[in-house]
Coordinates of C-alpha atoms in Angstrom, one line a residue:
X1 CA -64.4 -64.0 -36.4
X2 CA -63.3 -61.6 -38.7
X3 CA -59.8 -62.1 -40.7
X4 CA -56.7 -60.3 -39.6
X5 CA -55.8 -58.6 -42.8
X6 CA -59.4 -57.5 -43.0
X7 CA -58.9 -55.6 -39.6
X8 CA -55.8 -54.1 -40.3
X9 CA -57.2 -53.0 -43.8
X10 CA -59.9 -51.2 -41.6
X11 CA -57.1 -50.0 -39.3
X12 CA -54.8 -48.4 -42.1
X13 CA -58.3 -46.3 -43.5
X14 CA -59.1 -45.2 -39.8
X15 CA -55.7 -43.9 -39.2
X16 CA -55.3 -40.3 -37.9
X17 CA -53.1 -38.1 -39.7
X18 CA -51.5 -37.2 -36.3
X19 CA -50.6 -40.6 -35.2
X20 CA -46.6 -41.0 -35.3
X21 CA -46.3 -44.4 -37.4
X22 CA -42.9 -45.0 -36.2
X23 CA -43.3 -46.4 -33.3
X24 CA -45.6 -48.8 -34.3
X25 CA -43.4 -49.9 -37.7
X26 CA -40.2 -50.1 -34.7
X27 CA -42.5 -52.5 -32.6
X28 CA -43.5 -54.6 -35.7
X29 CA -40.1 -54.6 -36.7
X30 CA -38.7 -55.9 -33.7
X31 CA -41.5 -58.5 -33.5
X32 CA -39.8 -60.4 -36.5
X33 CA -36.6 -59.3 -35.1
X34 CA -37.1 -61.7 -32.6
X35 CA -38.8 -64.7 -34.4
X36 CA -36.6 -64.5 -37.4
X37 CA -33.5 -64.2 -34.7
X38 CA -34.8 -66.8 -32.7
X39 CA -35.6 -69.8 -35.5
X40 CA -32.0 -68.7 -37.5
X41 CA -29.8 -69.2 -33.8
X42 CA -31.8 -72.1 -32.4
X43 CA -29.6 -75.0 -32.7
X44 CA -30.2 -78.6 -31.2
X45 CA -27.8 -82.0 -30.7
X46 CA -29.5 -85.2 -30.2
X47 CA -27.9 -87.8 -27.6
X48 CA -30.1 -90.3 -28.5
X49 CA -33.9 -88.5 -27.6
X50 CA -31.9 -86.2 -25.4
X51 CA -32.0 -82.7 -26.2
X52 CA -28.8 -80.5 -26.3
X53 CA -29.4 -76.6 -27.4
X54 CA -26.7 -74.3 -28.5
X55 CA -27.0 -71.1 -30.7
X56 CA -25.0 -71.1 -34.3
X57 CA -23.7 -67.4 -33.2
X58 CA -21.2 -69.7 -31.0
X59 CA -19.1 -70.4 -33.6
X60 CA -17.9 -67.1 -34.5
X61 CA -17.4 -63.6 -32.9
X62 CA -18.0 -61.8 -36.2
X63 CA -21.3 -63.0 -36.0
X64 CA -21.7 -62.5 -33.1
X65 CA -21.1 -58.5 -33.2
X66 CA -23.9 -58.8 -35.7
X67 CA -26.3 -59.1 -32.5
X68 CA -25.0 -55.4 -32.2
X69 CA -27.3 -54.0 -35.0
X70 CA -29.9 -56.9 -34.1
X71 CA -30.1 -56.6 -30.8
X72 CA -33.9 -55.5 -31.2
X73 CA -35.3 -55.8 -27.6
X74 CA -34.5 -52.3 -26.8
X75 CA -36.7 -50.7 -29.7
X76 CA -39.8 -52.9 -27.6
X77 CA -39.2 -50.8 -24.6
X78 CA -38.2 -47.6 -26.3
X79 CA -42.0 -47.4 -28.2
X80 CA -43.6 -48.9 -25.3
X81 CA -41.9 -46.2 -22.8
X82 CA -43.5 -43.4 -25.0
X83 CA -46.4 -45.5 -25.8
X84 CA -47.3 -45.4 -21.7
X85 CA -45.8 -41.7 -21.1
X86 CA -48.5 -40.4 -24.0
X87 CA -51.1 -42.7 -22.3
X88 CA -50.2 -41.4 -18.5
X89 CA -50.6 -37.8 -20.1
X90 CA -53.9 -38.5 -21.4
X91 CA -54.9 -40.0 -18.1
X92 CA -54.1 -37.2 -16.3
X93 CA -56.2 -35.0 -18.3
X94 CA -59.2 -36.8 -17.6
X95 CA -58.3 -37.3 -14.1
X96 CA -58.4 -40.9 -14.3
X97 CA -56.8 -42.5 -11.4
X98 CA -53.4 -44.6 -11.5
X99 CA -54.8 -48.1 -10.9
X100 CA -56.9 -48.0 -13.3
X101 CA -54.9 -46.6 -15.7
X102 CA -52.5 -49.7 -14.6
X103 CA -55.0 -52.2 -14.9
X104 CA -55.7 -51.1 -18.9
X105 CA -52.7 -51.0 -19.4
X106 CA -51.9 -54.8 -18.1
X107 CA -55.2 -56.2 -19.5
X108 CA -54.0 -56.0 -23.1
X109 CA -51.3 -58.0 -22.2
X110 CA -52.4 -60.3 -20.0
X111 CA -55.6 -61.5 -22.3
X112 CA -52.8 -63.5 -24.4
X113 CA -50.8 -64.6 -21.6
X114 CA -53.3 -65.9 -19.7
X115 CA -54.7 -67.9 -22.2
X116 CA -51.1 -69.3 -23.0
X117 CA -50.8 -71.0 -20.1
X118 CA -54.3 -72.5 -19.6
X119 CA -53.1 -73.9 -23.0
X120 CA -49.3 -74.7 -22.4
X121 CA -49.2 -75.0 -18.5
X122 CA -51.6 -78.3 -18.2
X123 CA -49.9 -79.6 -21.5
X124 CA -46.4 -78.8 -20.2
X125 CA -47.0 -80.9 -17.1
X126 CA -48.7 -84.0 -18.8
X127 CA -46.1 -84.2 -21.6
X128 CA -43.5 -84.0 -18.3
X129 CA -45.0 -87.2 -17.0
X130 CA -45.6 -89.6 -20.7
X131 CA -42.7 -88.3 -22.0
X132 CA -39.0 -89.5 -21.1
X133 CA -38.0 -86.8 -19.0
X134 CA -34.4 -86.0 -20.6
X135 CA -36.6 -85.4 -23.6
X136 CA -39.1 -82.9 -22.2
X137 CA -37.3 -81.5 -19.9
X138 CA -35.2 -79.0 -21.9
X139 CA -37.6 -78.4 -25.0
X140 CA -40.8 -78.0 -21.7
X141 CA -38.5 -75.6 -20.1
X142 CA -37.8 -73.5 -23.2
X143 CA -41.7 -72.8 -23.4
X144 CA -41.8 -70.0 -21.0
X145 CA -38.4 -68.6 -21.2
X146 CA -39.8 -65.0 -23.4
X147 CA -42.1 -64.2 -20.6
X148 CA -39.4 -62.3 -18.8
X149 CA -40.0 -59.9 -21.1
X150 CA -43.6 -59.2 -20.2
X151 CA -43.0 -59.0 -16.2
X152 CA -40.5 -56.4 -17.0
X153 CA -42.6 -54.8 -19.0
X154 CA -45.2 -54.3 -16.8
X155 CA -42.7 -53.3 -13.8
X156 CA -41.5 -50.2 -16.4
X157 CA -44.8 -49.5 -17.5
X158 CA -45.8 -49.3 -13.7
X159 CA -42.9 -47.2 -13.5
X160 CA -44.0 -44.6 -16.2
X161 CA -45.8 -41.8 -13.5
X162 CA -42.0 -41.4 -12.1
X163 CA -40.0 -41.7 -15.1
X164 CA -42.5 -38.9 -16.2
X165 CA -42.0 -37.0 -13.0
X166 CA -38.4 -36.9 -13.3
X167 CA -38.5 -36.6 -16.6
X168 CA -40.3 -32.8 -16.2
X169 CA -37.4 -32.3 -13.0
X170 CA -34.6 -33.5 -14.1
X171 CA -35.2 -34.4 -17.9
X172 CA -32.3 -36.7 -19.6
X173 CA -30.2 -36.9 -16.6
X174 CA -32.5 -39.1 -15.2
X175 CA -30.6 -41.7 -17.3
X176 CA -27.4 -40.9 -15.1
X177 CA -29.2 -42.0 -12.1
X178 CA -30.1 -45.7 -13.8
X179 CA -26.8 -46.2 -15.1
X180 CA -25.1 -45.7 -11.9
X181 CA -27.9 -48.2 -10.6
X182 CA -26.8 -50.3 -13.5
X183 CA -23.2 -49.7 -13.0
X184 CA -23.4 -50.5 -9.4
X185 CA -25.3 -53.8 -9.5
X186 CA -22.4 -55.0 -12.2
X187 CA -19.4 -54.0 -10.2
X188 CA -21.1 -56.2 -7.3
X189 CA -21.8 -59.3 -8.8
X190 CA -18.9 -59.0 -11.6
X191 CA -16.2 -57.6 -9.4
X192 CA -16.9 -58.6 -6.2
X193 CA -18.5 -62.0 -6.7
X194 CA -21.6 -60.7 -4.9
X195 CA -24.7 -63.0 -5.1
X196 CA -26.7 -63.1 -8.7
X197 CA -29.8 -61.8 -7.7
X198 CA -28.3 -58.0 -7.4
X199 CA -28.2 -58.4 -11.3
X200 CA -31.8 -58.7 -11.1
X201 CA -32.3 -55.4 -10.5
X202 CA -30.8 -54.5 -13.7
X203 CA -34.2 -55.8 -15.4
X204 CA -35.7 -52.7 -14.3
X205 CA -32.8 -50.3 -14.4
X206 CA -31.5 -50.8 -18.3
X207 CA -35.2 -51.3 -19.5
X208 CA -36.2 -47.4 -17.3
X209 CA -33.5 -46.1 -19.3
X210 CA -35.2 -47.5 -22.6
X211 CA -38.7 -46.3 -21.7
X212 CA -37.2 -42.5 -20.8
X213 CA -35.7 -42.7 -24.5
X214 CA -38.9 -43.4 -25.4
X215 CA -39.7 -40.0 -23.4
X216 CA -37.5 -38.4 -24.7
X217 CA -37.9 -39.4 -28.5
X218 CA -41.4 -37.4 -28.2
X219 CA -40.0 -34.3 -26.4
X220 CA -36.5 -33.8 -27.8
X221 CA -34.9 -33.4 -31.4
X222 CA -31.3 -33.6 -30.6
X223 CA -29.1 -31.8 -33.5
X224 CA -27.7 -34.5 -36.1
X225 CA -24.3 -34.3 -35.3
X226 CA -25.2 -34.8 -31.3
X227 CA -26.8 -37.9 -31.8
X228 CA -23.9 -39.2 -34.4
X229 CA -21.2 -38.3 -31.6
X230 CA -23.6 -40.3 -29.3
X231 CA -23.7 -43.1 -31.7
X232 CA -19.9 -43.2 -32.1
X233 CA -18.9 -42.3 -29.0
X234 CA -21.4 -45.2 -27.1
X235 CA -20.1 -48.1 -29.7
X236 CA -16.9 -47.0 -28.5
X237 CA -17.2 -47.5 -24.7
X238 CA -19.3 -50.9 -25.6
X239 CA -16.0 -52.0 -27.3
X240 CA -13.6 -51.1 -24.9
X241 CA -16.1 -52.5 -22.1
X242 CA -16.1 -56.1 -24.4
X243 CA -12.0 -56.1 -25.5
X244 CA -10.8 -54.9 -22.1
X245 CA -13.5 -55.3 -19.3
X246 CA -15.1 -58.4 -18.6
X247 CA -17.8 -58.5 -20.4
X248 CA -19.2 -61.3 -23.6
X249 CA -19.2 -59.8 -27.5
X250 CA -23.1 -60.9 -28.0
X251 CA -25.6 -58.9 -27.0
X252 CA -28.0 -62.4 -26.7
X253 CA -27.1 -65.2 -24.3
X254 CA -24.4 -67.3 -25.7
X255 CA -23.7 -71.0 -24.5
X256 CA -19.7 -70.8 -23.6
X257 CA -20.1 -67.3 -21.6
X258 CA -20.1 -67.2 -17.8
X259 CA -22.8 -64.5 -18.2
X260 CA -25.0 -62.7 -20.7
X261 CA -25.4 -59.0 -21.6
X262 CA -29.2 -60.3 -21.9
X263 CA -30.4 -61.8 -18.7
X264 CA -29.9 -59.5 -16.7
X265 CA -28.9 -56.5 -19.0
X266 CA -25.4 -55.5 -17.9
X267 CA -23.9 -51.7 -18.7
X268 CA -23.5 -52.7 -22.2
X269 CA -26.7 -53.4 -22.6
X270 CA -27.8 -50.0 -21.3
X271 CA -25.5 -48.3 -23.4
X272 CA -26.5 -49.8 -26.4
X273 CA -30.1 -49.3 -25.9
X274 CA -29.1 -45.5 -25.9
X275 CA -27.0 -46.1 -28.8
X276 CA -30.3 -47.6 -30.5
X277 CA -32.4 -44.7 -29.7
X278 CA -30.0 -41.7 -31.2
X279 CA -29.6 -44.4 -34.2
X280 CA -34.0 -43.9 -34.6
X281 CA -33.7 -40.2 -34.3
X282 CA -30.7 -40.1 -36.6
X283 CA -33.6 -42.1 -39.2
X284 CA -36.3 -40.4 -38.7
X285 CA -36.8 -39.3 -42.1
X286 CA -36.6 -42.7 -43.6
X287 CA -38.9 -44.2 -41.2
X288 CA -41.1 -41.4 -41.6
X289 CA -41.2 -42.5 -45.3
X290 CA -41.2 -46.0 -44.6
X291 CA -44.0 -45.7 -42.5
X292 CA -46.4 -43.9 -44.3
X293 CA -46.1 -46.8 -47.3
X294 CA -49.7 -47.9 -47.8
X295 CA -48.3 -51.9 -47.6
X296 CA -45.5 -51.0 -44.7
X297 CA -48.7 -49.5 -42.9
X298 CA -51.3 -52.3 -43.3
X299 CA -48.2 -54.9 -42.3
X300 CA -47.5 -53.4 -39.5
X301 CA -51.4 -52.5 -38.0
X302 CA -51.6 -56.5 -38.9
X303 CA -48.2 -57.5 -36.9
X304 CA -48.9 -55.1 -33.9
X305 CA -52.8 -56.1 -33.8
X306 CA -51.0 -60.1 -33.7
X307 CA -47.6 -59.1 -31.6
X308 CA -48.2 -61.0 -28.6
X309 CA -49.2 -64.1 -30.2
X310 CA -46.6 -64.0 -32.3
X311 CA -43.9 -63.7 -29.2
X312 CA -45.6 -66.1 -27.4
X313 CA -46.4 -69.0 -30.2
X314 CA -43.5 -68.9 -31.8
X315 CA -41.1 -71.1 -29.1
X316 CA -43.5 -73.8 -29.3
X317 CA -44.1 -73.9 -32.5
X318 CA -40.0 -73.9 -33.6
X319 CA -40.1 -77.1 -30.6
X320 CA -42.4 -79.0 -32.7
X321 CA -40.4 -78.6 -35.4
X322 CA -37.1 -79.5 -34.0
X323 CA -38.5 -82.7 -32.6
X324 CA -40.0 -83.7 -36.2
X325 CA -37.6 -83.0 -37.5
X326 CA -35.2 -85.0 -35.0
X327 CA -37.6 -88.0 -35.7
X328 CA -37.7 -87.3 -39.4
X329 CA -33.6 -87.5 -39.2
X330 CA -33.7 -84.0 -41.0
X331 CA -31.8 -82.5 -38.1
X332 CA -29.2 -80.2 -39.7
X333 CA -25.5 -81.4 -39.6
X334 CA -23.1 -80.1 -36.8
X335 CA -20.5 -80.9 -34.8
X336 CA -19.4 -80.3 -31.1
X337 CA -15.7 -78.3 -30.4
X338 CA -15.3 -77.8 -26.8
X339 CA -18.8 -78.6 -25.6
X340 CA -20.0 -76.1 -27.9
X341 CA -22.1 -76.8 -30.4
X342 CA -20.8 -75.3 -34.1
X343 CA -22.7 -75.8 -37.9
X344 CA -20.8 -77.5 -40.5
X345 CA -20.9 -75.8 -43.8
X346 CA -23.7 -78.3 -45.4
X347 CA -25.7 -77.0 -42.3
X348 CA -27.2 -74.0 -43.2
X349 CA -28.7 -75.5 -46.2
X350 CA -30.0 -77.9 -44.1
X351 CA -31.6 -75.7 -41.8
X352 CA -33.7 -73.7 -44.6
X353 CA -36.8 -76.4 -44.4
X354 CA -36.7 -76.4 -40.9
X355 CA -36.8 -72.4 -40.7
X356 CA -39.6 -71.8 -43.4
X357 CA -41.9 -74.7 -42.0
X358 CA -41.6 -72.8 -38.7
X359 CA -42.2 -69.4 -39.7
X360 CA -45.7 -70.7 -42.3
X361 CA -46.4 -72.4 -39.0
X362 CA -46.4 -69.2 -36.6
X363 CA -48.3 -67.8 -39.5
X364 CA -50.9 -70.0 -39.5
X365 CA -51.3 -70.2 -36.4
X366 CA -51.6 -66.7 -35.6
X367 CA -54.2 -66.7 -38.1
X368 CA -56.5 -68.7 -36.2
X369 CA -55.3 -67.0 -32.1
X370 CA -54.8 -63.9 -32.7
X371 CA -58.4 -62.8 -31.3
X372 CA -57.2 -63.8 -27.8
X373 CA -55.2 -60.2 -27.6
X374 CA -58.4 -58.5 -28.4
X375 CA -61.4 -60.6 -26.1
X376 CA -63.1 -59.0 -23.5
X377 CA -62.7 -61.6 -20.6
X378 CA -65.5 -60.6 -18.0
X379 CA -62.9 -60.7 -15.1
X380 CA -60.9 -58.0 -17.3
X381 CA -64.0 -55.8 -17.6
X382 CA -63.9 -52.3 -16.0
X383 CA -66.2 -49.6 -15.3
X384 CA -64.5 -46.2 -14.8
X385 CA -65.3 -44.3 -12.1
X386 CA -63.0 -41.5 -11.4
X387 CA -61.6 -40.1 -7.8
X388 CA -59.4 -37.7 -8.0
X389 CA -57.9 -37.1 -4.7
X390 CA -56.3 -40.9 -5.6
X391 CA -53.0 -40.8 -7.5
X392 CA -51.6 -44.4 -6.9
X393 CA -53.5 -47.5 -4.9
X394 CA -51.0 -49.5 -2.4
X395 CA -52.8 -52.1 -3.5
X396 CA -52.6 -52.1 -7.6
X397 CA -48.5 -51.4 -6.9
X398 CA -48.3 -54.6 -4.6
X399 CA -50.2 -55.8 -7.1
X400 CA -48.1 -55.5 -10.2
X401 CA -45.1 -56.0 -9.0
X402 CA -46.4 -59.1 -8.0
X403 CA -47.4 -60.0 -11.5
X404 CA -44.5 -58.7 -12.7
X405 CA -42.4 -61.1 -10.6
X406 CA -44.4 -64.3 -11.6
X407 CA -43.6 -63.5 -14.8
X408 CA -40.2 -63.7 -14.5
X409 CA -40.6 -66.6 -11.9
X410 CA -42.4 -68.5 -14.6
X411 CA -40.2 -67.4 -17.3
X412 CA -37.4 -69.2 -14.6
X413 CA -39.1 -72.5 -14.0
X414 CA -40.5 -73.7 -17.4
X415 CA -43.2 -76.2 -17.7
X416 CA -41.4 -79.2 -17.0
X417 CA -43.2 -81.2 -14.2
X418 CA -45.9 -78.3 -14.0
X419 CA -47.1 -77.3 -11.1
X420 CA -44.7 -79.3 -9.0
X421 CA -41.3 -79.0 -9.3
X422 CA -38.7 -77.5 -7.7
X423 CA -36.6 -74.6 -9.6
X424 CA -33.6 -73.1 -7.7
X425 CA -31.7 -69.9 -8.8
X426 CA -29.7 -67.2 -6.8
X427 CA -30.6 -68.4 -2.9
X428 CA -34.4 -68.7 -3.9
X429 CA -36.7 -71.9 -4.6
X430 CA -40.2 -72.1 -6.7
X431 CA -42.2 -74.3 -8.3
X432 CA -44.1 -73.5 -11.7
X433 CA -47.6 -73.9 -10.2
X434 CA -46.2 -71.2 -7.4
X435 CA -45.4 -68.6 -10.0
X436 CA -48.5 -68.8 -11.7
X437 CA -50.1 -68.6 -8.4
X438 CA -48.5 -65.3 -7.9
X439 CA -49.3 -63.6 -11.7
X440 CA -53.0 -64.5 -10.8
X441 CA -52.5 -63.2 -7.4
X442 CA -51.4 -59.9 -8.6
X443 CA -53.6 -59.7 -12.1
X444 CA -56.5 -59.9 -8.9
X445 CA -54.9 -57.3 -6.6
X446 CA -54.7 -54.7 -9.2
X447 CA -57.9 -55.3 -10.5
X448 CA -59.7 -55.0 -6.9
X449 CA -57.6 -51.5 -6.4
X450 CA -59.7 -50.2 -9.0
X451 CA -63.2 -51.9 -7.4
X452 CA -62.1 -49.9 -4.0
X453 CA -61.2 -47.1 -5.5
X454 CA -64.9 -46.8 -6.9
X455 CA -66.8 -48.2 -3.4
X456 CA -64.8 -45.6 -1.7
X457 CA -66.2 -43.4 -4.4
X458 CA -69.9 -44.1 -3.5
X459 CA -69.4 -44.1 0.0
X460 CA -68.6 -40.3 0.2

């Protein structure tokens, strides 16, 4: 097994001149965005060997506006939306048929997942059962919370032939369309106390609107001073939609808010992520710069060739390390006002060995798993055989949204008592075991679109 840095070394030499860097120094970027977010916020109270989490941005609403240059989720959709529109092009010109286009799309991320959970799943639901269960209930359930991301992200990329159609009809007002989806499902659920899943729909909505900026980053240069109106003028309507609407300051989930601008995205959410793309245009220049650094380059091949272990490892690594350090008593000071947890001031010193024994841990470990993103399962293997009168299989649509709902079913239930119990939210009922019974379902469905697209091939 060769060494990551010695591929990405390879990687940065075999570069074509007319790859655009950017995107791929934004995705790296918001990789460590999210790890580095993720280990600073976590905070945990022990009642005895029971588990209470809270998030140090709690404490303050100053820091918590910070989440409004941090907010890095958006910058994953924006390069993945152009990512998939440049891929669907290039499809197209071979004639290449939409399931299978699909299925390589979904295989790249899918190798790691899948061997997440044959890891995590089986360990979740024996640690459930030997462990007390107010213990392992909340840290278990914690473990899949980040693959919301990826059944979203497979519903948008699945998305990307209309996005590109209405793109070339319609072209930015497109957007319009999603935010009065957006706008819509909010106004139900936030005005009209209408049932929680309509926010669900917002998953795909807001994250559309980031992969068409993505679009439109590759086929538009906006004029400076439109994008800086658009920067000002979209901060704005987020501010009066925080100080006079009904919606939270953080742009992350926040432990004393009746909702979150996160999960689901609300209309601040899909404003911002607007906001986030006229903010790359507006530093193009300097990323363009920053980018073509020999060291920038090589670190980010390395973190994009590593990106999903990285997301996915670095939860249960920063669990570990919260419960050693809860038996080590090296649990950073803090106190609770109103339910809420707070830091003291000794506890950001504290929480410094805590936070770098996480991050060398990540790093280690993605030392030794990063491979799994890049092995050929044999299931995964595929032979193309082209028919063009096929634009999009039934069957490989069915098929991803499936996946992409057990993902976020998944995401919902957590390990805890794997594959067994019961997780209730918004009118519906699951078990763990169920959702992953429906991601496999759908990986399957997808991949046998492509298989009858190919016997219908040989029959005629």
């Amino acid at each position: 097994m060769q060494l990551l840095r010695t591929v990405a070394a390879q990687g940065a030499l075999d570069t074509p001149p007319e790859r655009d860097r950017i995107l791929d120094v934004l995705r790296a970027f918001a990789i460590l965005g999210v790890v580095g977010g993720h280990v600073i916020m976590a905070m945990t109270h022990w009642d005895g060997n029971r588990p209470s989490l809270g998030n140090v941005l709690a404490s303050s609403s100053l820091l918590q506006l910070i989440t409004w240059l941090l907010q890095v989720m958006p910058l994953f959709f924006i390069a993945g939306g152009a990512a998939s529109y440049l891929s669907w092009n290039s499809a197209q010109r071979k004639s290449m048929q939409y399931s299978e286009w699909l299925w390589k799309r979904m295989t790249r991320l899918l190798s790691p997942v899948f061997f997440y959970l044959a890891i995590m799943a089986p360990l979740g639901g024996i640690v459930s059962r030997v462990v007390d269960e107010d213990m392992a209930t909340p840290l278990l359930n914690l473990t899949t919370q980040l693959l919301w991301f990826l059944g979203v992200y497979l519903l948008v990329t699945a998305l990307t032939p209309v996005l590109a159609t209405l793109h070339r009809a319609i072209g930015v007002y497109q957007a319009l369309g999603w935010l009065a989806v957006v706008i819509t499902a909010d106004v139900t659920r936030l005005q009209f106390d209408g049932p929680d899943a309509v926010g669900l729909i917002n998953f795909v909505a807001v994250w559309a609107i980031a992969a068409s900026c993505g679009i439109w980053y590759l086929e538009y240069s906006p004029t400076r001073l439109s994008l800086m109106l658009l920067v000002i003028g979209g901060f704005a309507i987020n501010a009066a939609l925080v100080f006079y609407g009904p919606y939270p300051v953080s742009l992350v989930g926040m432990p004393n808010e009746s909702f979150s601008n996160m999960a689901p995205p609300s209309l601040v959410m899909a404003i911002q992520t607007v906001v986030m793309w006229a903010g790359v245009e507006l530093l193009k220049p300097t990323l363009k710069k920053l980018s073509n650094n020999a060291r920038v380059w090589r670190s980010a091949i390395s973190i994009n060739l590593s990106a999903m272990t990285i997301y996915l490892w670095h939860l249960p690594t920063l669990i570990v390390w919260t419960v050693i350090a809860h038996q080590m008593n090296w649990t950073p000071e803090h106190h609770i006002v109103d339910g809420v947890l707070m830091p003291t001031t000794q506890y950001w010193s504290q929480a410094i060995p805590l936070w770098c024994a996480t991050w060398i841990s990540v790093y280690a470990l993605v030392q030794v798993l990063w491979f799994t993103e890049h092995i050929s399962w044999p299931f995964f293997k595929l032979k193309t055989q082209v028919d063009k009168r096929v634009w999009r299989s039934p069957v490989s649509v069915a098929g991803v949204i499936a996946t992409g709902v057990g993902m976020l079913l998944i995401s919902g239930s957590g390990l805890s008592g794997f594959p067994t119990k019961v997780t209730e939210f918004a009118g519906l009922s699951w078990t763990g075991g169920f959702a992953v019974a429906v991601v496999l379902g759908g990986t399957i469905l997808v991949k046998v679109s492509t298989a009858l697209v190919r016997s219908a091939d040989r029959t005629q």
